[in-house]
CSV table of C-alpha atoms in Angstrom, one decimal:
chain,number,residue,atom,x,y,z
A,216,UNK,CA,24.5,2.0,133.5
A,217,UNK,CA,27.5,5.2,133.1
A,218,UNK,CA,25.6,7.0,130.4
A,219,UNK,CA,22.9,6.9,132.7
A,220,UNK,CA,25.0,7.9,136.2
A,221,UNK,CA,26.2,11.1,133.6
A,222,UNK,CA,22.6,11.9,132.8
A,223,UNK,CA,21.3,12.0,136.4
A,224,UNK,CA,24.0,13.5,137.6
A,225,UNK,CA,23.5,16.4,135.1
A,226,UNK,CA,20.0,16.8,135.7
A,227,UNK,CA,20.5,16.9,139.2
A,228,UNK,CA,23.1,20.2,138.7
A,229,UNK,CA,21.1,21.6,136.1
A,230,UNK,CA,17.7,20.8,136.4
A,231,UNK,CA,15.4,22.3,133.8
A,232,UNK,CA,18.0,23.5,131.7
A,233,UNK,CA,19.3,19.6,131.6
A,234,UNK,CA,15.9,18.0,131.3
A,235,UNK,CA,14.8,20.4,128.0
A,236,UNK,CA,18.1,19.8,126.6
A,237,UNK,CA,17.8,16.0,126.7
A,238,UNK,CA,13.8,16.3,125.3
A,239,UNK,CA,15.3,18.4,122.8
A,240,UNK,CA,18.5,16.5,121.9
A,241,UNK,CA,16.9,12.4,122.2
A,242,UNK,CA,13.1,13.0,121.4
A,243,UNK,CA,13.1,16.4,119.0
A,244,UNK,CA,10.7,18.0,122.0
A,245,UNK,CA,10.8,21.9,122.3
A,246,UNK,CA,7.2,22.0,123.2
A,247,UNK,CA,5.7,22.9,126.2
A,248,UNK,CA,6.0,19.7,129.3
A,249,UNK,CA,2.8,19.9,130.6
A,250,UNK,CA,0.1,19.0,129.0
A,251,UNK,CA,-3.3,21.4,129.0
A,252,UNK,CA,-6.9,20.6,129.5
A,253,UNK,CA,-7.7,22.2,126.1
A,254,UNK,CA,-5.3,19.5,124.1
A,255,UNK,CA,-6.5,16.8,126.3
A,256,UNK,CA,-10.1,17.3,125.3
A,257,UNK,CA,-8.9,18.2,121.4
A,258,UNK,CA,-7.0,14.8,121.1
A,259,UNK,CA,-10.0,12.9,123.0
A,260,UNK,CA,-12.4,14.1,120.6
A,261,UNK,CA,-10.5,12.2,117.9
A,262,UNK,CA,-10.8,8.9,119.2
A,263,UNK,CA,-13.4,6.7,118.5
A,264,UNK,CA,-16.5,5.9,120.9
A,265,UNK,CA,-15.5,1.8,120.5
A,266,UNK,CA,-11.8,3.1,121.3
A,267,UNK,CA,-13.6,5.1,124.8
A,268,UNK,CA,-15.6,1.7,125.7
A,269,UNK,CA,-12.9,-0.7,125.2
A,270,UNK,CA,-11.2,1.7,127.6
A,271,UNK,CA,-13.6,2.4,130.2
A,272,UNK,CA,-14.3,-2.0,130.6
A,273,UNK,CA,-10.5,-2.8,131.0
A,274,UNK,CA,-10.3,0.5,133.5
A,275,UNK,CA,-13.3,-1.0,135.4
A,276,UNK,CA,-11.5,-4.4,135.0
A,277,UNK,CA,-8.2,-3.4,136.7
A,278,UNK,CA,-9.7,-0.7,138.9
A,279,UNK,CA,-11.9,-3.7,140.6
A,280,UNK,CA,-9.4,-6.0,140.9
A,281,UNK,CA,-6.9,-3.3,142.6
A,282,UNK,CA,-10.4,-2.5,144.7
A,283,UNK,CA,-10.1,-6.1,145.8
A,284,UNK,CA,-6.3,-6.2,146.5
A,285,UNK,CA,-6.5,-3.2,148.9
A,286,UNK,CA,-9.3,-4.5,150.7
A,287,UNK,CA,-7.5,-8.2,151.0
A,288,UNK,CA,-4.9,-5.6,153.2
A,289,UNK,CA,-5.7,-5.5,156.8
A,290,UNK,CA,-4.1,-2.8,159.3
A,291,UNK,CA,-3.5,-4.6,162.4
A,292,UNK,CA,-1.7,-3.9,165.6
A,293,UNK,CA,-0.5,-6.3,168.6
A,294,UNK,CA,0.5,-6.5,172.1
A,295,UNK,CA,3.1,-9.1,171.4
A,296,UNK,CA,4.4,-8.4,175.2
A,297,UNK,CA,3.0,-6.2,177.9
A,298,UNK,CA,3.8,-2.6,176.4
A,299,UNK,CA,5.2,-3.8,173.4
A,300,UNK,CA,2.9,-2.9,170.5
A,301,UNK,CA,3.2,-3.8,166.8
A,302,UNK,CA,1.0,-3.2,163.8
A,303,UNK,CA,0.9,-2.3,160.1
A,304,UNK,CA,-0.8,0.2,158.4
A,305,UNK,CA,-1.6,1.1,155.1
A,306,UNK,CA,-0.7,4.5,153.9
A,307,UNK,CA,-0.5,5.5,150.1
A,308,UNK,CA,2.4,7.6,149.7
A,309,UNK,CA,1.4,11.3,148.9
A,310,UNK,CA,3.1,11.7,144.8
A,311,UNK,CA,3.7,9.1,142.4
A,312,UNK,CA,5.0,9.6,139.2
A,313,UNK,CA,3.8,6.9,136.4
A,314,UNK,CA,5.7,6.7,133.1
A,315,UNK,CA,4.1,5.4,130.0
A,316,UNK,CA,6.4,4.9,127.3
A,317,UNK,CA,6.2,5.5,123.5
A,318,UNK,CA,7.1,2.6,121.7
A,319,UNK,CA,5.8,1.8,117.9
A,320,UNK,CA,2.0,1.9,120.1
A,321,UNK,CA,0.3,3.3,122.4
A,322,UNK,CA,0.4,1.2,125.9
A,323,UNK,CA,-2.9,2.0,127.1
A,324,UNK,CA,-2.7,-0.6,129.9
A,325,UNK,CA,0.7,0.8,131.4
A,326,UNK,CA,-1.5,3.7,132.1
A,327,UNK,CA,-4.3,2.2,134.0
A,328,UNK,CA,-2.5,-0.2,135.6
A,329,UNK,CA,-0.1,2.6,136.9
A,330,UNK,CA,-2.0,5.6,137.0
A,331,UNK,CA,-5.5,3.9,137.8
A,332,UNK,CA,-3.9,1.4,140.8
A,333,UNK,CA,-2.8,4.7,142.0
A,334,UNK,CA,-5.7,6.2,142.2
A,335,UNK,CA,-7.4,3.1,143.7
A,336,UNK,CA,-4.4,3.0,146.3
A,337,UNK,CA,-5.4,6.7,147.8
A,338,UNK,CA,-2.3,8.5,146.5
A,339,UNK,CA,-2.9,11.9,147.2
A,340,UNK,CA,-1.1,13.4,143.5
A,341,UNK,CA,-0.3,11.7,140.5
A,342,UNK,CA,2.2,13.1,137.6
A,343,UNK,CA,2.1,11.2,134.2
A,344,UNK,CA,4.6,11.4,131.9
A,345,UNK,CA,5.0,9.7,128.0
A,346,UNK,CA,7.2,10.9,125.3
A,347,UNK,CA,6.5,12.7,122.5
A,348,UNK,CA,5.6,10.9,119.1
A,349,UNK,CA,6.5,13.3,116.8
A,350,UNK,CA,5.4,16.9,116.5
A,351,UNK,CA,2.3,16.4,118.1
A,352,UNK,CA,4.2,15.1,121.5
A,353,UNK,CA,2.1,12.2,123.1
A,354,UNK,CA,-0.2,9.5,121.3
A,355,UNK,CA,-3.5,10.8,121.3
A,356,UNK,CA,-4.6,7.3,122.9
A,357,UNK,CA,-2.1,7.2,125.6
A,358,UNK,CA,-3.2,11.1,126.6
A,359,UNK,CA,-6.9,10.2,127.0
A,360,UNK,CA,-5.5,7.0,129.1
A,361,UNK,CA,-3.5,8.8,131.3
A,362,UNK,CA,-6.2,11.5,131.9
A,363,UNK,CA,-9.1,9.3,132.1
A,364,UNK,CA,-7.4,6.8,134.5
A,365,UNK,CA,-6.8,9.8,136.8
A,366,UNK,CA,-3.2,11.5,136.3
A,367,UNK,CA,-3.7,14.5,138.2
A,368,UNK,CA,-0.9,16.0,135.7
A,369,UNK,CA,0.4,15.2,132.6
A,370,UNK,CA,4.0,15.9,130.6
A,371,UNK,CA,5.2,14.9,127.4
A,372,UNK,CA,8.7,14.1,128.2
A,373,UNK,CA,10.3,10.6,128.2
A,374,UNK,CA,13.1,8.5,129.1
A,375,UNK,CA,15.7,8.8,131.9
A,376,UNK,CA,15.3,13.1,131.9
A,377,UNK,CA,11.2,12.0,132.6
A,378,UNK,CA,12.3,9.4,135.4
A,379,UNK,CA,14.6,11.9,136.6
A,380,UNK,CA,12.1,15.2,136.5
A,381,UNK,CA,9.5,13.2,138.6
A,382,UNK,CA,11.8,12.1,140.7
A,383,UNK,CA,13.4,15.1,141.6
A,384,UNK,CA,10.5,17.3,140.9
A,385,UNK,CA,11.9,19.3,138.0
A,386,UNK,CA,9.6,21.5,135.4
A,387,UNK,CA,6.6,22.1,137.4
A,388,UNK,CA,6.5,18.5,138.9
A,389,UNK,CA,5.9,17.8,142.5
A,390,UNK,CA,9.0,15.8,143.5
A,391,UNK,CA,7.3,12.2,143.5
A,392,UNK,CA,7.8,9.8,146.6
A,393,UNK,CA,7.8,7.1,144.2
A,394,UNK,CA,8.1,6.3,140.5
A,395,UNK,CA,6.6,3.5,138.5
A,396,UNK,CA,6.4,2.3,134.9
A,397,UNK,CA,7.7,0.0,132.1
A,398,UNK,CA,10.4,1.3,129.4
A,399,UNK,CA,13.4,0.8,127.6
A,400,UNK,CA,16.9,-0.6,129.5
A,401,UNK,CA,17.9,3.6,129.7
A,402,UNK,CA,14.7,3.8,131.7
A,403,UNK,CA,15.2,0.6,133.9
A,404,UNK,CA,18.6,1.8,134.7
A,405,UNK,CA,17.0,5.0,135.6
A,406,UNK,CA,14.7,3.8,137.9
A,407,UNK,CA,17.1,1.3,139.3
A,408,UNK,CA,19.9,4.4,140.1
A,409,UNK,CA,17.1,6.5,141.3
A,410,UNK,CA,15.3,4.2,143.8
């Protein structure tokens, strides 16, 4: 709790410099944070047809379920007393930050369930972060999943610094209205404190 508190305060005060320092010190990453279209395309070409077909099936199923969920919620307005109107509107947030942890293996389902459902919900801008897994950056499978699920921007950035960057709008990201995604105890604590 205290470690995360110190990191968040440092990032809030020192912004991009602090994010870059944590990326370098914790993830050994000194490359660009924003992943460009050429890198996404190059890494996507390394993946098998079977992987892409399996991904498409999972993405379709999760998206279809998300559409059913969205359709099951309804806007309404009711006059509970003369002149007193109450109701609910379903308005998606403008910008969401989706975090996908690195771990030992690519977590494709986390990309589909966060980015894909945000897309179905109608979120205007989806920023995604995943940590580097060595000198080549994000796992190719994770990068493909984030892109194919509909992320508007993808950043090679992990941990507390990724959550803070999305929430505070660092390293070129738009400040997110909401951040989502699984992670280790530090990521979970960062989400709690940023909330």
